[in-house]
């Protein structure tokens, strides 16, 4: 059965009055009808539960606390992560350093290998040169001494000198060219020690045990044509006879040029003579002068040259062996010192 259409109302007021059960004025009241049982109400959906504002706030606070708790739980992990990152950076730096060291070691290894290879080549060259030299030595006939050759000629030892002297007089050039010395050192030493080239001056005459060859003064091995060198040689001979070897000689005074000449002459003979000098003109510290005097075997006061009185007095007061030389000239001074040493009296 189709639903009954709603009644039509003349106005909105009539509709509202009808809904409220109000009868409009001027209309008959409706006839009361038999009471009917009210229709069962339609079930309506349950109303939505209202949410209180306080419940929302509590949930938000709870969520916030949970978030904070999670953040707090992550903080140790954050620190650990930072530490791991720092450790990673350190390991990277260490790795870079090790790589640089490895590169350096590789370069050193390559350089060492190159040097070893060069050394091996040099060794091979030296070995080849030694072998070549050995082959040359093997090809050289064995050397024979002059005595063996003379004996092989059926000459007795007493006859050797006679034969050599005769060859040297009659065939000097042939004998010289025929003699070859290998090694040359023994003969060179013999010529150095047993042959003396000197001038005719008696002060330059060699001692015994040598072959004396007289030459012009410029070639004299003792004086070289110089009076000073000849006098100095006499001083050296006297020093070698002195108990003190080397003799420590202190010369006080003398000109700068004299001191320079004497120092140059004495320098090659420090095994026999040690020279020291004090400038006689300049003022010296007394204690220093005394120390140098006490360190000398003989002090020569060269009084003929310019001499500071205080220096001379300091030398004399220091004690020790002294010799006053009044002669002028370096040659006479050297001769006077040599004569004093030979006499053994130095005061």
mmCIF file of C-alpha atoms in Angstrom:
data_model
loop_
_atom_site.group_PDB
_atom_site.id
_atom_site.type_symbol
_atom_site.label_atom_id
_atom_site.label_comp_id
_atom_site.label_asym_id
_atom_site.label_seq_id
_atom_site.Cartn_x
_atom_site.Cartn_y
_atom_site.Cartn_z
ATOM 1 C CA UNK A 1 0.000 0.000 0.000
ATOM 2 C CA UNK A 2 1.512 3.310 -1.019
ATOM 3 C CA UNK A 3 2.260 5.762 1.762
ATOM 4 C CA UNK A 4 -0.297 8.428 2.515
ATOM 5 C CA UNK A 5 0.772 11.830 1.271
ATOM 6 C CA UNK A 6 1.304 14.487 3.950
ATOM 7 C CA UNK A 7 -1.547 16.997 4.421
ATOM 8 C CA UNK A 8 -1.296 20.335 2.748
ATOM 9 C CA UNK A 9 -1.064 23.433 4.967
ATOM 10 C CA UNK A 10 -1.886 26.955 4.049
ATOM 11 C CA UNK A 11 1.033 28.379 5.795
ATOM 12 C CA UNK A 12 4.026 27.490 7.834
ATOM 13 C CA UNK A 13 2.102 28.599 10.920
ATOM 14 C CA UNK A 14 -0.595 26.062 10.214
ATOM 15 C CA UNK A 15 2.018 23.367 9.876
ATOM 16 C CA UNK A 16 3.644 24.247 13.194
ATOM 17 C CA UNK A 17 0.259 24.423 14.966
ATOM 18 C CA UNK A 18 -0.667 21.048 13.519
ATOM 19 C CA UNK A 19 2.545 19.528 14.717
ATOM 20 C CA UNK A 20 1.935 20.963 18.214
ATOM 21 C CA UNK A 21 -1.704 19.769 18.289
ATOM 22 C CA UNK A 22 -3.207 23.328 18.430
ATOM 23 C CA UNK A 23 -6.614 23.801 16.801
ATOM 24 C CA UNK A 24 -6.944 27.004 14.808
ATOM 25 C CA UNK A 25 -9.683 29.435 15.911
ATOM 26 C CA UNK A 26 -12.908 29.221 13.900
ATOM 27 C CA UNK A 27 -12.563 25.576 13.092
ATOM 28 C CA UNK A 28 -14.497 22.816 14.765
ATOM 29 C CA UNK A 29 -12.601 20.716 17.111
ATOM 30 C CA UNK A 30 -11.890 17.309 15.761
ATOM 31 C CA UNK A 31 -13.978 14.420 16.839
ATOM 32 C CA UNK A 32 -12.290 12.294 19.317
ATOM 33 C CA UNK A 33 -11.442 8.985 17.839
ATOM 34 C CA UNK A 34 -10.976 5.658 19.363
ATOM 35 C CA UNK A 35 -7.641 5.557 21.114
ATOM 36 C CA UNK A 36 -5.059 3.624 19.236
ATOM 37 C CA UNK A 37 -1.927 2.086 20.453
ATOM 38 C CA UNK A 38 1.053 4.273 19.684
ATOM 39 C CA UNK A 39 3.254 3.074 16.916
ATOM 40 C CA UNK A 40 6.498 1.567 17.964
ATOM 41 C CA UNK A 41 9.321 4.088 17.572
ATOM 42 C CA UNK A 42 11.891 3.455 14.943
ATOM 43 C CA UNK A 43 15.222 2.369 16.230
ATOM 44 C CA UNK A 44 17.705 5.181 15.793
ATOM 45 C CA UNK A 45 21.465 4.827 15.681
ATOM 46 C CA UNK A 46 23.124 5.183 19.028
ATOM 47 C CA UNK A 47 24.463 8.644 19.594
ATOM 48 C CA UNK A 48 28.223 9.065 19.214
ATOM 49 C CA UNK A 49 30.002 9.165 22.495
ATOM 50 C CA UNK A 50 31.120 12.635 23.279
ATOM 51 C CA UNK A 51 34.881 13.011 23.851
ATOM 52 C CA UNK A 52 35.839 15.194 26.651
ATOM 53 C CA UNK A 53 38.620 17.832 25.968
ATOM 54 C CA UNK A 54 40.622 16.579 28.982
ATOM 55 C CA UNK A 55 40.909 13.109 27.405
ATOM 56 C CA UNK A 56 42.456 14.572 24.198
ATOM 57 C CA UNK A 57 44.994 16.563 26.189
ATOM 58 C CA UNK A 58 46.024 13.517 28.191
ATOM 59 C CA UNK A 59 46.536 11.477 25.052
ATOM 60 C CA UNK A 60 48.656 14.255 23.534
ATOM 61 C CA UNK A 61 50.782 14.493 26.663
ATOM 62 C CA UNK A 62 51.185 10.745 26.719
ATOM 63 C CA UNK A 63 52.298 10.737 23.078
ATOM 64 C CA UNK A 64 54.739 13.549 23.846
ATOM 65 C CA UNK A 65 56.243 11.635 26.749
ATOM 66 C CA UNK A 66 56.608 8.569 24.565
ATOM 67 C CA UNK A 67 58.393 10.644 21.912
ATOM 68 C CA UNK A 68 60.711 12.102 24.535
ATOM 69 C CA UNK A 69 61.436 8.632 25.864
ATOM 70 C CA UNK A 70 62.310 7.446 22.380
ATOM 71 C CA UNK A 71 64.602 10.472 21.877
ATOM 72 C CA UNK A 72 66.286 9.806 25.215
ATOM 73 C CA UNK A 73 66.752 6.187 24.239
ATOM 74 C CA UNK A 74 68.386 7.297 20.979
ATOM 75 C CA UNK A 75 70.870 9.698 22.642
ATOM 76 C CA UNK A 76 73.411 6.933 23.598
ATOM 77 C CA UNK A 77 73.183 5.629 20.076
ATOM 78 C CA UNK A 78 73.865 9.144 18.752
ATOM 79 C CA UNK A 79 76.984 9.452 20.927
ATOM 80 C CA UNK A 80 78.146 6.014 19.908
ATOM 81 C CA UNK A 81 77.597 6.919 16.266
ATOM 82 C CA UNK A 82 79.681 10.089 16.679
ATOM 83 C CA UNK A 83 82.457 8.065 18.332
ATOM 84 C CA UNK A 84 82.350 5.553 15.505
ATOM 85 C CA UNK A 85 82.553 8.352 12.953
ATOM 86 C CA UNK A 86 85.579 9.843 14.777
ATOM 87 C CA UNK A 87 87.204 6.418 14.907
ATOM 88 C CA UNK A 88 86.495 6.007 11.205
ATOM 89 C CA UNK A 89 88.187 9.346 10.465
ATOM 90 C CA UNK A 90 91.183 8.325 12.568
ATOM 91 C CA UNK A 91 91.431 5.017 10.744
ATOM 92 C CA UNK A 92 91.224 6.812 7.418
ATOM 93 C CA UNK A 93 94.052 9.161 8.458
ATOM 94 C CA UNK A 94 96.115 6.198 9.659
ATOM 95 C CA UNK A 95 95.456 4.412 6.400
ATOM 96 C CA UNK A 96 96.562 7.478 4.426
ATOM 97 C CA UNK A 97 99.746 7.676 6.514
ATOM 98 C CA UNK A 98 100.447 3.984 6.017
ATOM 99 C CA UNK A 99 99.884 4.370 2.282
ATOM 100 C CA UNK A 100 102.358 7.283 2.198
ATOM 101 C CA UNK A 101 104.875 5.219 4.165
ATOM 102 C CA UNK A 102 104.335 2.329 1.799
ATOM 103 C CA UNK A 103 105.028 4.612 -1.145
ATOM 104 C CA UNK A 104 108.217 5.866 0.537
ATOM 105 C CA UNK A 105 109.361 2.333 1.314
ATOM 106 C CA UNK A 106 108.666 1.299 -2.238
ATOM 107 C CA UNK A 107 110.752 4.181 -3.541
ATOM 108 C CA UNK A 108 113.580 3.312 -1.123
ATOM 109 C CA UNK A 109 113.388 -0.318 -2.182
ATOM 110 C CA UNK A 110 113.582 0.636 -5.847
ATOM 111 C CA UNK A 111 116.538 2.953 -5.147
ATOM 112 C CA UNK A 112 118.294 0.217 -3.162
ATOM 113 C CA UNK A 113 117.716 -2.245 -5.960
ATOM 114 C CA UNK A 114 119.126 0.235 -8.475
ATOM 115 C CA UNK A 115 122.169 0.871 -6.259
ATOM 116 C CA UNK A 116 122.671 -2.860 -5.773
ATOM 117 C CA UNK A 117 122.483 -3.379 -9.512
ATOM 118 C CA UNK A 118 125.016 -0.592 -10.089
ATOM 119 C CA UNK A 119 127.286 -2.083 -7.410
ATOM 120 C CA UNK A 120 126.979 -5.488 -9.040
ATOM 121 C CA UNK A 121 127.995 -4.002 -12.382
ATOM 122 C CA UNK A 122 130.967 -2.250 -10.769
ATOM 123 C CA UNK A 123 131.937 -5.497 -9.065
ATOM 124 C CA UNK A 124 131.744 -7.346 -12.352
ATOM 125 C CA UNK A 125 133.916 -4.691 -13.977
ATOM 126 C CA UNK A 126 136.434 -4.824 -11.121
ATOM 127 C CA UNK A 127 136.493 -8.612 -11.279
ATOM 128 C CA UNK A 128 137.093 -8.527 -15.010
ATOM 129 C CA UNK A 129 139.859 -5.930 -14.573
ATOM 130 C CA UNK A 130 141.495 -8.002 -11.825
ATOM 131 C CA UNK A 131 141.376 -11.109 -13.979
ATOM 132 C CA UNK A 132 142.890 -9.197 -16.893
ATOM 133 C CA UNK A 133 145.644 -7.833 -14.638
ATOM 134 C CA UNK A 134 146.305 -11.303 -13.280
ATOM 135 C CA UNK A 135 146.674 -12.609 -16.821
ATOM 136 C CA UNK A 136 149.162 -9.836 -17.545
ATOM 137 C CA UNK A 137 151.104 -10.635 -14.389
ATOM 138 C CA UNK A 138 151.143 -14.308 -15.250
ATOM 139 C CA UNK A 139 152.606 -13.424 -18.636
ATOM 140 C CA UNK A 140 155.488 -11.458 -17.056
ATOM 141 C CA UNK A 141 158.546 -13.625 -16.455
ATOM 142 C CA UNK A 142 159.539 -14.104 -12.843
ATOM 143 C CA UNK A 143 161.885 -11.390 -11.557
ATOM 144 C CA UNK A 144 165.365 -12.375 -10.524
ATOM 145 C CA UNK A 145 167.563 -10.499 -8.081
ATOM 146 C CA UNK A 146 170.865 -8.996 -9.194
ATOM 147 C CA UNK A 147 172.698 -11.342 -6.851
ATOM 148 C CA UNK A 148 171.004 -14.357 -8.454
ATOM 149 C CA UNK A 149 171.973 -13.182 -11.926
ATOM 150 C CA UNK A 150 175.592 -12.650 -10.893
ATOM 151 C CA UNK A 151 175.691 -16.045 -9.221
ATOM 152 C CA UNK A 152 174.207 -17.586 -12.349
ATOM 153 C CA UNK A 153 177.142 -16.131 -14.257
ATOM 154 C CA UNK A 154 179.371 -18.350 -12.084
ATOM 155 C CA UNK A 155 180.538 -15.403 -9.966
ATOM 156 C CA UNK A 156 181.143 -15.758 -6.254
ATOM 157 C CA UNK A 157 179.677 -13.211 -3.810
ATOM 158 C CA UNK A 158 183.084 -11.640 -3.164
ATOM 159 C CA UNK A 159 183.375 -10.964 -6.901
ATOM 160 C CA UNK A 160 179.998 -9.274 -7.329
ATOM 161 C CA UNK A 161 181.102 -5.787 -6.237
ATOM 162 C CA UNK A 162 184.196 -5.932 -8.445
ATOM 163 C CA UNK A 163 182.121 -6.846 -11.501
ATOM 164 C CA UNK A 164 179.532 -4.149 -10.830
ATOM 165 C CA UNK A 165 182.197 -1.501 -10.255
ATOM 166 C CA UNK A 166 183.903 -2.453 -13.515
ATOM 167 C CA UNK A 167 180.636 -2.324 -15.452
ATOM 168 C CA UNK A 168 179.772 1.018 -13.865
ATOM 169 C CA UNK A 169 183.131 2.496 -14.934
ATOM 170 C CA UNK A 170 183.437 0.998 -18.410
ATOM 171 C CA UNK A 171 179.780 0.588 -19.449
ATOM 172 C CA UNK A 172 177.727 2.940 -17.206
ATOM 173 C CA UNK A 173 174.858 3.606 -19.609
ATOM 174 C CA UNK A 174 174.492 -0.035 -20.641
ATOM 175 C CA UNK A 175 174.457 -1.118 -16.994
ATOM 176 C CA UNK A 176 171.915 1.545 -16.072
ATOM 177 C CA UNK A 177 169.569 0.642 -18.937
ATOM 178 C CA UNK A 178 169.878 -3.096 -18.297
ATOM 179 C CA UNK A 179 168.861 -2.877 -14.649
ATOM 180 C CA UNK A 180 165.086 -2.854 -14.175
ATOM 181 C CA UNK A 181 163.762 -2.781 -10.639
ATOM 182 C CA UNK A 182 160.415 -4.321 -9.716
ATOM 183 C CA UNK A 183 159.301 -3.365 -7.199
ATOM 184 C CA UNK A 184 161.184 -0.071 -7.071
ATOM 185 C CA UNK A 185 160.578 0.725 -3.386
ATOM 186 C CA UNK A 186 163.589 -1.132 -1.902
ATOM 187 C CA UNK A 187 166.064 0.509 -4.281
ATOM 188 C CA UNK A 188 164.416 3.924 -3.845
ATOM 189 C CA UNK A 189 164.765 3.602 -0.078
ATOM 190 C CA UNK A 190 168.412 2.586 -0.433
ATOM 191 C CA UNK A 191 169.140 5.629 -2.605
ATOM 192 C CA UNK A 192 167.333 7.875 -0.124
ATOM 193 C CA UNK A 193 169.172 6.595 2.946
ATOM 194 C CA UNK A 194 172.639 5.817 1.600
ATOM 195 C CA UNK A 195 173.269 8.618 -0.929
ATOM 196 C CA UNK A 196 173.852 12.255 0.141
ATOM 197 C CA UNK A 197 174.115 15.258 -2.193
ATOM 198 C CA UNK A 198 176.052 18.010 -0.400
ATOM 199 C CA UNK A 199 178.163 21.048 -1.140
ATOM 200 C CA UNK A 200 181.785 21.327 -0.113
ATOM 201 C CA UNK A 201 181.086 23.209 3.137
ATOM 202 C CA UNK A 202 182.321 21.151 6.125
ATOM 203 C CA UNK A 203 179.133 21.896 8.105
ATOM 204 C CA UNK A 204 177.127 20.130 5.407
ATOM 205 C CA UNK A 205 179.363 17.060 5.266
ATOM 206 C CA UNK A 206 177.341 13.872 5.840
ATOM 207 C CA UNK A 207 178.146 11.353 8.505
ATOM 208 C CA UNK A 208 179.442 7.882 7.898
ATOM 209 C CA UNK A 209 177.546 5.097 6.218
ATOM 210 C CA UNK A 210 176.517 7.058 3.115
ATOM 211 C CA UNK A 211 177.871 7.617 -0.381
ATOM 212 C CA UNK A 212 178.835 11.302 -0.607
ATOM 213 C CA UNK A 213 178.196 13.036 -3.923
ATOM 214 C CA UNK A 214 179.487 16.632 -4.010
ATOM 215 C CA UNK A 215 177.253 19.011 -5.977
ATOM 216 C CA UNK A 216 176.937 22.766 -6.463
ATOM 217 C CA UNK A 217 175.579 24.692 -3.416
ATOM 218 C CA UNK A 218 172.115 25.172 -4.934
ATOM 219 C CA UNK A 219 171.668 21.356 -5.074
ATOM 220 C CA UNK A 220 172.973 20.761 -1.549
ATOM 221 C CA UNK A 221 170.394 18.758 0.400
ATOM 222 C CA UNK A 222 171.542 20.359 3.672
ATOM 223 C CA UNK A 223 171.709 24.099 3.053
ATOM 224 C CA UNK A 224 170.503 24.592 -0.508
ATOM 225 C CA UNK A 225 173.085 27.359 -0.781
ATOM 226 C CA UNK A 226 171.640 29.202 2.253
ATOM 227 C CA UNK A 227 173.678 30.094 5.332
ATOM 228 C CA UNK A 228 170.492 30.088 7.462
ATOM 229 C CA UNK A 229 169.507 26.599 6.313
ATOM 230 C CA UNK A 230 173.040 25.376 6.987
ATOM 231 C CA UNK A 231 172.986 26.838 10.508
ATOM 232 C CA UNK A 232 169.543 25.364 11.156
ATOM 233 C CA UNK A 233 170.799 21.951 10.068
ATOM 234 C CA UNK A 234 173.537 22.269 12.672
ATOM 235 C CA UNK A 235 170.874 23.025 15.300
ATOM 236 C CA UNK A 236 168.883 19.955 14.220
ATOM 237 C CA UNK A 237 171.948 17.746 14.542
ATOM 238 C CA UNK A 238 172.537 19.080 18.070
ATOM 239 C CA UNK A 239 168.854 18.512 18.962
ATOM 240 C CA UNK A 240 169.055 14.899 17.849
ATOM 241 C CA UNK A 241 171.946 14.388 20.243
ATOM 242 C CA UNK A 242 169.996 15.953 23.119
ATOM 243 C CA UNK A 243 168.390 13.693 25.767
ATOM 244 C CA UNK A 244 165.050 15.464 25.210
ATOM 245 C CA UNK A 245 163.504 14.361 21.931
ATOM 246 C CA UNK A 246 161.864 16.327 20.488
ATOM 247 C CA UNK A 247 163.578 19.335 22.049
ATOM 248 C CA UNK A 248 161.094 22.061 23.028
ATOM 249 C CA UNK A 249 162.825 25.354 22.270
ATOM 250 C CA UNK A 250 161.251 28.700 23.236
ATOM 251 C CA UNK A 251 162.769 31.780 21.557
ATOM 252 C CA UNK A 252 162.005 35.124 23.198
ATOM 253 C CA UNK A 253 162.629 38.055 20.869
ATOM 254 C CA UNK A 254 163.610 38.277 17.241
ATOM 255 C CA UNK A 255 161.904 40.118 14.428
ATOM 256 C CA UNK A 256 158.661 38.819 12.860
ATOM 257 C CA UNK A 257 160.502 37.908 9.647
ATOM 258 C CA UNK A 258 163.072 35.885 11.616
ATOM 259 C CA UNK A 259 160.310 34.030 13.449
ATOM 260 C CA UNK A 260 158.565 33.260 10.147
ATOM 261 C CA UNK A 261 161.785 31.821 8.632
ATOM 262 C CA UNK A 262 162.520 29.712 11.686
ATOM 263 C CA UNK A 263 158.973 28.346 11.836
ATOM 264 C CA UNK A 264 159.112 27.351 8.152
ATOM 265 C CA UNK A 265 162.461 25.601 8.671
ATOM 266 C CA UNK A 266 161.314 23.722 11.784
ATOM 267 C CA UNK A 267 157.886 22.600 10.573
ATOM 268 C CA UNK A 268 159.125 19.502 8.643
ATOM 269 C CA UNK A 269 161.286 18.393 11.610
ATOM 270 C CA UNK A 270 158.824 18.292 14.501
ATOM 271 C CA UNK A 271 160.131 14.887 15.474
ATOM 272 C CA UNK A 272 163.440 16.476 16.509
ATOM 273 C CA UNK A 273 162.552 20.091 17.364
ATOM 274 C CA UNK A 274 159.457 21.946 18.560
ATOM 275 C CA UNK A 275 159.782 25.724 18.248
ATOM 276 C CA UNK A 276 157.723 28.289 20.138
ATOM 277 C CA UNK A 277 158.056 32.070 20.092
ATOM 278 C CA UNK A 278 157.315 35.028 22.356
ATOM 279 C CA UNK A 279 157.309 38.501 20.869
ATOM 280 C CA UNK A 280 159.943 40.326 22.897
ATOM 281 C CA UNK A 281 158.624 43.770 22.025
ATOM 282 C CA UNK A 282 154.946 43.353 22.947
ATOM 283 C CA UNK A 283 153.841 43.309 26.555
ATOM 284 C CA UNK A 284 152.812 39.823 27.660
ATOM 285 C CA UNK A 285 150.788 38.518 30.561
ATOM 286 C CA UNK A 286 153.268 37.459 33.211
ATOM 287 C CA UNK A 287 151.495 34.217 34.120
ATOM 288 C CA UNK A 288 151.162 33.168 30.485
ATOM 289 C CA UNK A 289 154.862 33.834 29.910
ATOM 290 C CA UNK A 290 155.781 31.767 32.950
ATOM 291 C CA UNK A 291 153.581 28.852 31.826
ATOM 292 C CA UNK A 292 155.206 28.779 28.400
ATOM 293 C CA UNK A 293 158.687 29.001 29.895
ATOM 294 C CA UNK A 294 157.997 26.072 32.220
ATOM 295 C CA UNK A 295 156.814 23.986 29.255
ATOM 296 C CA UNK A 296 160.103 24.426 27.354
ATOM 297 C CA UNK A 297 163.320 22.419 27.594
ATOM 298 C CA UNK A 298 165.400 25.472 26.716
ATOM 299 C CA UNK A 299 164.520 29.179 26.613
ATOM 300 C CA UNK A 300 166.620 31.385 24.332
ATOM 301 C CA UNK A 301 166.569 35.078 25.267
ATOM 302 C CA UNK A 302 167.569 36.799 22.087
ATOM 303 C CA UNK A 303 168.738 40.002 23.686
ATOM 304 C CA UNK A 304 170.366 41.585 20.643
ATOM 305 C CA UNK A 305 166.920 42.381 19.198
ATOM 306 C CA UNK A 306 164.208 44.629 20.609
ATOM 307 C CA UNK A 307 163.115 43.268 24.008
ATOM 308 C CA UNK A 308 160.442 44.429 26.459
ATOM 309 C CA UNK A 309 161.995 44.623 29.919
ATOM 310 C CA UNK A 310 158.902 43.240 31.694
ATOM 311 C CA UNK A 311 158.785 40.255 29.335
ATOM 312 C CA UNK A 312 162.477 39.541 29.814
ATOM 313 C CA UNK A 313 162.124 39.792 33.602
ATOM 314 C CA UNK A 314 159.102 37.446 33.581
ATOM 315 C CA UNK A 315 161.082 34.868 31.610
ATOM 316 C CA UNK A 316 164.065 35.010 33.917
ATOM 317 C CA UNK A 317 161.889 34.806 37.057
ATOM 318 C CA UNK A 318 160.058 31.709 35.813
ATOM 319 C CA UNK A 319 163.138 29.542 36.242
ATOM 320 C CA UNK A 320 164.155 26.744 33.920
ATOM 321 C CA UNK A 321 167.048 26.378 31.494
ATOM 322 C CA UNK A 322 167.796 29.655 29.725
ATOM 323 C CA UNK A 323 170.384 30.824 27.230
ATOM 324 C CA UNK A 324 171.100 34.494 26.575
ATOM 325 C CA UNK A 325 172.252 35.101 23.007
ATOM 326 C CA UNK A 326 173.793 38.497 22.242
ATOM 327 C CA UNK A 327 174.825 37.864 18.634
ATOM 328 C CA UNK A 328 172.938 39.622 15.892
ATOM 329 C CA UNK A 329 171.548 37.745 12.930
ATOM 330 C CA UNK A 330 169.633 34.502 12.737
ATOM 331 C CA UNK A 331 172.627 32.461 11.565
ATOM 332 C CA UNK A 332 174.772 33.395 14.552
ATOM 333 C CA UNK A 333 171.883 32.831 16.964
ATOM 334 C CA UNK A 334 171.305 29.321 15.608
ATOM 335 C CA UNK A 335 175.012 28.542 15.786
ATOM 336 C CA UNK A 336 175.184 29.765 19.401
ATOM 337 C CA UNK A 337 172.217 27.593 20.433
ATOM 338 C CA UNK A 338 173.679 24.535 18.667
ATOM 339 C CA UNK A 339 177.041 25.078 20.377
ATOM 340 C CA UNK A 340 175.356 25.406 23.793
ATOM 341 C CA UNK A 341 173.435 22.168 23.244
ATOM 342 C CA UNK A 342 176.593 20.339 22.221
ATOM 343 C CA UNK A 343 178.369 21.581 25.353
ATOM 344 C CA UNK A 344 175.445 20.540 27.511
ATOM 345 C CA UNK A 345 175.456 23.874 29.366
ATOM 346 C CA UNK A 346 172.429 26.037 28.703
ATOM 347 C CA UNK A 347 172.487 28.672 31.447
#
